[in-house]
PDB file of C-alpha atoms in Angstrom:
ATOM      1  CA  MET A   1     -53.215  46.432  60.200  1.00 40.00           C
ATOM      2  CA  ALA A   2     -53.663  42.629  60.383  1.00 52.00           C
ATOM      3  CA  GLU A   3     -51.285  40.701  58.471  1.00 74.00           C
ATOM      4  CA  PHE A   4     -52.792  37.802  56.609  1.00 73.00           C
ATOM      5  CA  GLY A   5     -50.864  34.406  55.618  1.00 70.00           C
ATOM      6  CA  ILE A   6     -52.407  34.928  52.135  1.00 70.00           C
ATOM      7  CA  THR A   7     -52.100  37.436  49.370  1.00 71.00           C
ATOM      8  CA  LEU A   8     -54.667  38.873  46.865  1.00 70.00           C
ATOM      9  CA  SER A   9     -53.027  36.980  43.986  1.00 71.00           C
ATOM     10  CA  GLN A  10     -53.002  33.738  45.793  1.00 69.00           C
ATOM     11  CA  LEU A  11     -56.594  34.159  46.478  1.00 67.00           C
ATOM     12  CA  LYS A  12     -57.338  34.939  42.726  1.00 68.00           C
ATOM     13  CA  SER A  13     -55.413  32.011  41.793  1.00 69.00           C
ATOM     14  CA  LEU A  14     -57.455  29.824  44.369  1.00 66.00           C
ATOM     15  CA  TRP A  15     -60.608  31.195  42.625  1.00 64.00           C
ATOM     16  CA  LYS A  16     -59.360  30.175  39.338  1.00 62.00           C
ATOM     17  CA  ILE A  17     -58.348  26.592  40.501  1.00 53.00           C
ATOM     18  CA  GLY A  18     -62.042  26.392  42.247  1.00 53.00           C
ATOM     19  CA  LEU A  19     -63.694  27.061  38.773  1.00 50.00           C
ATOM     20  CA  LEU A  20     -61.370  24.895  36.888  1.00 49.00           C
ATOM     21  CA  MET A  21     -60.280  21.757  38.982  1.00 56.00           C
ATOM     22  CA  GLU A  22     -61.358  19.827  41.883  1.00 62.00           C
ATOM     23  CA  ARG A  23     -60.735  19.793  45.818  1.00 66.00           C
ATOM     24  CA  LYS A  24     -57.843  17.751  45.323  1.00 69.00           C
ATOM     25  CA  ALA A  25     -55.985  20.605  43.368  1.00 69.00           C
ATOM     26  CA  ILE A  26     -56.806  22.908  46.118  1.00 68.00           C
ATOM     27  CA  GLU A  27     -55.548  20.342  48.613  1.00 71.00           C
ATOM     28  CA  GLU A  28     -52.201  20.061  46.638  1.00 69.00           C
ATOM     29  CA  LYS A  29     -51.448  23.557  46.069  1.00 69.00           C
ATOM     30  CA  HIS A  30     -52.634  25.458  49.033  1.00 65.00           C
ATOM     31  CA  GLY A  31     -52.717  23.014  51.673  1.00 74.00           C
ATOM     32  CA  GLY A  32     -56.388  22.368  51.760  1.00 74.00           C
ATOM     33  CA  ILE A  33     -59.376  24.532  52.900  1.00 73.00           C
ATOM     34  CA  GLU A  34     -58.420  24.547  56.604  1.00 77.00           C
ATOM     35  CA  LYS A  35     -54.955  26.116  55.866  1.00 78.00           C
ATOM     36  CA  ILE A  36     -56.663  28.598  53.597  1.00 77.00           C
ATOM     37  CA  ALA A  37     -59.121  29.643  56.549  1.00 76.00           C
ATOM     38  CA  LYS A  38     -56.096  29.738  59.082  1.00 77.00           C
ATOM     39  CA  ALA A  39     -54.262  32.060  56.548  1.00 76.00           C
ATOM     40  CA  LEU A  40     -57.520  34.449  56.291  1.00 76.00           C
ATOM     41  CA  LYS A  41     -57.885  34.198  60.158  1.00 77.00           C
ATOM     42  CA  ALA A  42     -61.523  32.969  59.662  1.00 79.00           C
ATOM     43  CA  ASP A  43     -63.257  30.210  61.608  1.00 76.00           C
ATOM     44  CA  ILE A  44     -64.698  27.526  59.226  1.00 78.00           C
ATOM     45  CA  GLN A  45     -67.522  26.793  61.626  1.00 80.00           C
ATOM     46  CA  ASN A  46     -68.431  30.002  62.481  1.00 78.00           C
ATOM     47  CA  GLY A  47     -67.041  32.329  59.798  1.00 78.00           C
ATOM     48  CA  LEU A  48     -65.901  35.884  60.539  1.00 78.00           C
ATOM     49  CA  ASP A  49     -66.925  37.908  63.458  1.00 77.00           C
ATOM     50  CA  PRO A  50     -69.079  41.043  62.208  1.00 78.00           C
ATOM     51  CA  ASN A  51     -68.647  42.734  65.597  1.00 83.00           C
ATOM     52  CA  ASN A  52     -64.900  42.792  65.332  1.00 82.00           C
ATOM     53  CA  LYS A  53     -64.694  46.285  63.421  1.00 85.00           C
ATOM     54  CA  GLU A  54     -60.635  46.186  63.410  1.00 83.00           C
ATOM     55  CA  ASP A  55     -60.673  42.738  61.821  1.00 79.00           C
ATOM     56  CA  MET A  56     -63.245  44.013  59.353  1.00 80.00           C
ATOM     57  CA  GLU A  57     -61.439  47.080  58.540  1.00 81.00           C
ATOM     58  CA  ALA A  58     -58.114  45.008  58.004  1.00 79.00           C
ATOM     59  CA  ARG A  59     -59.996  42.849  55.508  1.00 77.00           C
ATOM     60  CA  ILE A  60     -61.497  45.686  53.682  1.00 75.00           C
ATOM     61  CA  THR A  61     -58.169  47.396  53.256  1.00 76.00           C
ATOM     62  CA  THR A  62     -56.191  44.220  52.421  1.00 74.00           C
ATOM     63  CA  PHE A  63     -58.567  42.618  49.958  1.00 71.00           C
ATOM     64  CA  TRP A  64     -61.827  44.294  49.144  1.00 68.00           C
ATOM     65  CA  GLU A  65     -60.788  47.587  47.946  1.00 57.00           C
ATOM     66  CA  LYS A  66     -58.108  45.740  45.245  1.00 56.00           C
ATOM     67  CA  ILE A  67     -60.671  43.305  44.121  1.00 54.00           C
ATOM     68  CA  SER A  68     -63.615  45.894  43.692  1.00 53.00           C
ATOM     69  CA  SER A  69     -61.881  48.698  42.085  1.00 58.00           C
ATOM     70  CA  PRO A  70     -63.310  48.875  38.474  1.00 68.00           C
ATOM     71  CA  LYS A  71     -61.215  49.528  35.605  1.00 76.00           C
ATOM     72  CA  PRO A  72     -61.753  52.885  33.950  1.00 82.00           C
ATOM     73  CA  PRO A  73     -63.838  52.611  30.996  1.00 85.00           C
ATOM     74  CA  LYS A  74     -61.995  52.699  27.604  1.00 90.00           C
ATOM     75  CA  SER A  75     -62.494  55.590  25.316  1.00 93.00           C
ATOM     76  CA  PHE A  76     -64.668  55.604  22.114  1.00 94.00           C
ATOM     77  CA  PHE A  77     -61.279  56.514  20.243  1.00 96.00           C
ATOM     78  CA  LEU A  78     -59.438  53.851  22.008  1.00 95.00           C
ATOM     79  CA  LEU A  79     -62.134  51.286  20.885  1.00 95.00           C
ATOM     80  CA  MET A  80     -62.032  52.559  17.524  1.00 96.00           C
ATOM     81  CA  TRP A  81     -58.229  51.993  17.180  1.00 96.00           C
ATOM     82  CA  GLU A  82     -58.682  48.432  18.693  1.00 96.00           C
ATOM     83  CA  ALA A  83     -61.548  47.532  16.106  1.00 96.00           C
ATOM     84  CA  ALA A  84     -59.012  49.043  13.302  1.00 96.00           C
ATOM     85  CA  GLN A  85     -56.407  46.417  14.302  1.00 96.00           C
ATOM     86  CA  ASP A  86     -58.549  43.734  12.645  1.00 95.00           C
ATOM     87  CA  VAL A  87     -56.533  42.048   9.743  1.00 96.00           C
ATOM     88  CA  THR A  88     -59.613  41.925   7.479  1.00 96.00           C
ATOM     89  CA  LEU A  89     -60.032  45.721   7.814  1.00 96.00           C
ATOM     90  CA  ILE A  90     -56.369  46.339   7.287  1.00 97.00           C
ATOM     91  CA  ILE A  91     -56.505  44.239   4.147  1.00 97.00           C
ATOM     92  CA  LEU A  92     -59.299  46.147   3.062  1.00 97.00           C
ATOM     93  CA  VAL A  93     -57.421  49.596   3.461  1.00 97.00           C
ATOM     94  CA  VAL A  94     -54.622  48.536   1.626  1.00 97.00           C
ATOM     95  CA  ALA A  95     -56.602  47.094  -0.972  1.00 96.00           C
ATOM     96  CA  ALA A  96     -58.563  50.532  -1.110  1.00 96.00           C
ATOM     97  CA  VAL A  97     -55.457  52.551  -1.459  1.00 95.00           C
ATOM     98  CA  ILE A  98     -54.161  50.312  -4.146  1.00 95.00           C
ATOM     99  CA  SER A  99     -57.670  50.905  -6.059  1.00 93.00           C
ATOM    100  CA  ILE A 100     -57.523  54.616  -5.501  1.00 93.00           C
ATOM    101  CA  VAL A 101     -53.761  54.580  -6.922  1.00 93.00           C
ATOM    102  CA  LEU A 102     -54.525  52.416 -10.020  1.00 91.00           C
ATOM    103  CA  GLY A 103     -58.072  54.542 -10.645  1.00 90.00           C
ATOM    104  CA  LEU A 104     -56.230  57.451 -10.657  1.00 89.00           C
ATOM    105  CA  THR A 105     -53.257  56.541 -12.815  1.00 89.00           C
ATOM    106  CA  VAL A 106     -53.873  53.524 -15.052  1.00 87.00           C
ATOM    107  CA  GLU A 107     -57.763  53.781 -15.842  1.00 81.00           C
ATOM    108  CA  GLU A 108     -59.015  55.543 -18.770  1.00 83.00           C
ATOM    109  CA  ASP A 109     -61.567  57.633 -16.964  1.00 81.00           C
ATOM    110  CA  LYS A 110     -59.424  59.158 -14.310  1.00 78.00           C
ATOM    111  CA  LYS A 111     -62.145  61.292 -12.731  1.00 83.00           C
ATOM    112  CA  ALA A 112     -64.085  58.495 -11.569  1.00 84.00           C
ATOM    113  CA  GLY A 113     -61.321  55.783 -11.040  1.00 84.00           C
ATOM    114  CA  TRP A 114     -61.116  56.314  -7.409  1.00 89.00           C
ATOM    115  CA  ILE A 115     -64.705  55.994  -6.408  1.00 92.00           C
ATOM    116  CA  GLU A 116     -64.349  52.267  -5.720  1.00 92.00           C
ATOM    117  CA  GLY A 117     -61.367  52.523  -3.428  1.00 93.00           C
ATOM    118  CA  ALA A 118     -63.087  55.553  -1.572  1.00 94.00           C
ATOM    119  CA  ALA A 119     -66.151  53.382  -1.354  1.00 95.00           C
ATOM    120  CA  ILE A 120     -64.221  50.608   0.320  1.00 95.00           C
ATOM    121  CA  LEU A 121     -62.520  53.209   2.848  1.00 96.00           C
ATOM    122  CA  VAL A 122     -65.964  54.495   3.710  1.00 97.00           C
ATOM    123  CA  SER A 123     -67.298  50.916   4.267  1.00 97.00           C
ATOM    124  CA  VAL A 124     -64.287  50.206   6.463  1.00 97.00           C
ATOM    125  CA  CYS A 125     -64.530  53.517   8.476  1.00 97.00           C
ATOM    126  CA  LEU A 126     -68.442  52.712   8.913  1.00 97.00           C
ATOM    127  CA  VAL A 127     -67.514  49.219  10.295  1.00 97.00           C
ATOM    128  CA  ILE A 128     -64.935  50.595  12.518  1.00 97.00           C
ATOM    129  CA  VAL A 129     -67.471  53.310  13.965  1.00 97.00           C
ATOM    130  CA  VAL A 130     -70.351  50.630  14.318  1.00 97.00           C
ATOM    131  CA  THR A 131     -67.747  47.955  15.964  1.00 97.00           C
ATOM    132  CA  ALA A 132     -66.615  50.668  18.591  1.00 96.00           C
ATOM    133  CA  GLY A 133     -69.880  51.786  19.192  1.00 95.00           C
ATOM    134  CA  ASN A 134     -71.028  48.322  19.956  1.00 96.00           C
ATOM    135  CA  ASP A 135     -67.986  47.811  22.232  1.00 94.00           C
ATOM    136  CA  TRP A 136     -68.645  51.155  23.926  1.00 93.00           C
ATOM    137  CA  SER A 137     -72.230  50.282  24.851  1.00 93.00           C
ATOM    138  CA  LYS A 138     -71.191  47.036  26.348  1.00 90.00           C
ATOM    139  CA  GLU A 139     -68.538  48.563  28.316  1.00 86.00           C
ATOM    140  CA  ARG A 140     -71.125  51.006  29.903  1.00 84.00           C
ATOM    141  CA  GLN A 141     -73.422  48.119  30.808  1.00 82.00           C
ATOM    142  CA  PHE A 142     -71.042  46.729  33.031  1.00 63.00           C
TER     143      PHE A 142
END
């Protein structure tokens, strides 16, 4: 396997620099495009030799597999858990629990006192499921 003079993490940082900064930053941080090409064992004028199978396999082994391996998609229940971490929803759950407790203990009509708190809890659960469903469908698209 061929050794390259640049690591995958350095290439990723180079990509971020290229998106965010000018060529001057690439020159300062990595020594310029020529130095990067030399580290990657690439010819600036001619590019890579597609007939050199060993070189291509070394590049695939070193870089491509690590870059292209997609993250496994999150499960629906994990997405629900993440949706439930919203501060507003947590406050609503606390308010619903307080409403249920007060409705069952303080209100005159104890049979119907819990309904408002339960309605809030049902609404929060509905928001969590819809949010997780939206996130789940977005993850499946990409």
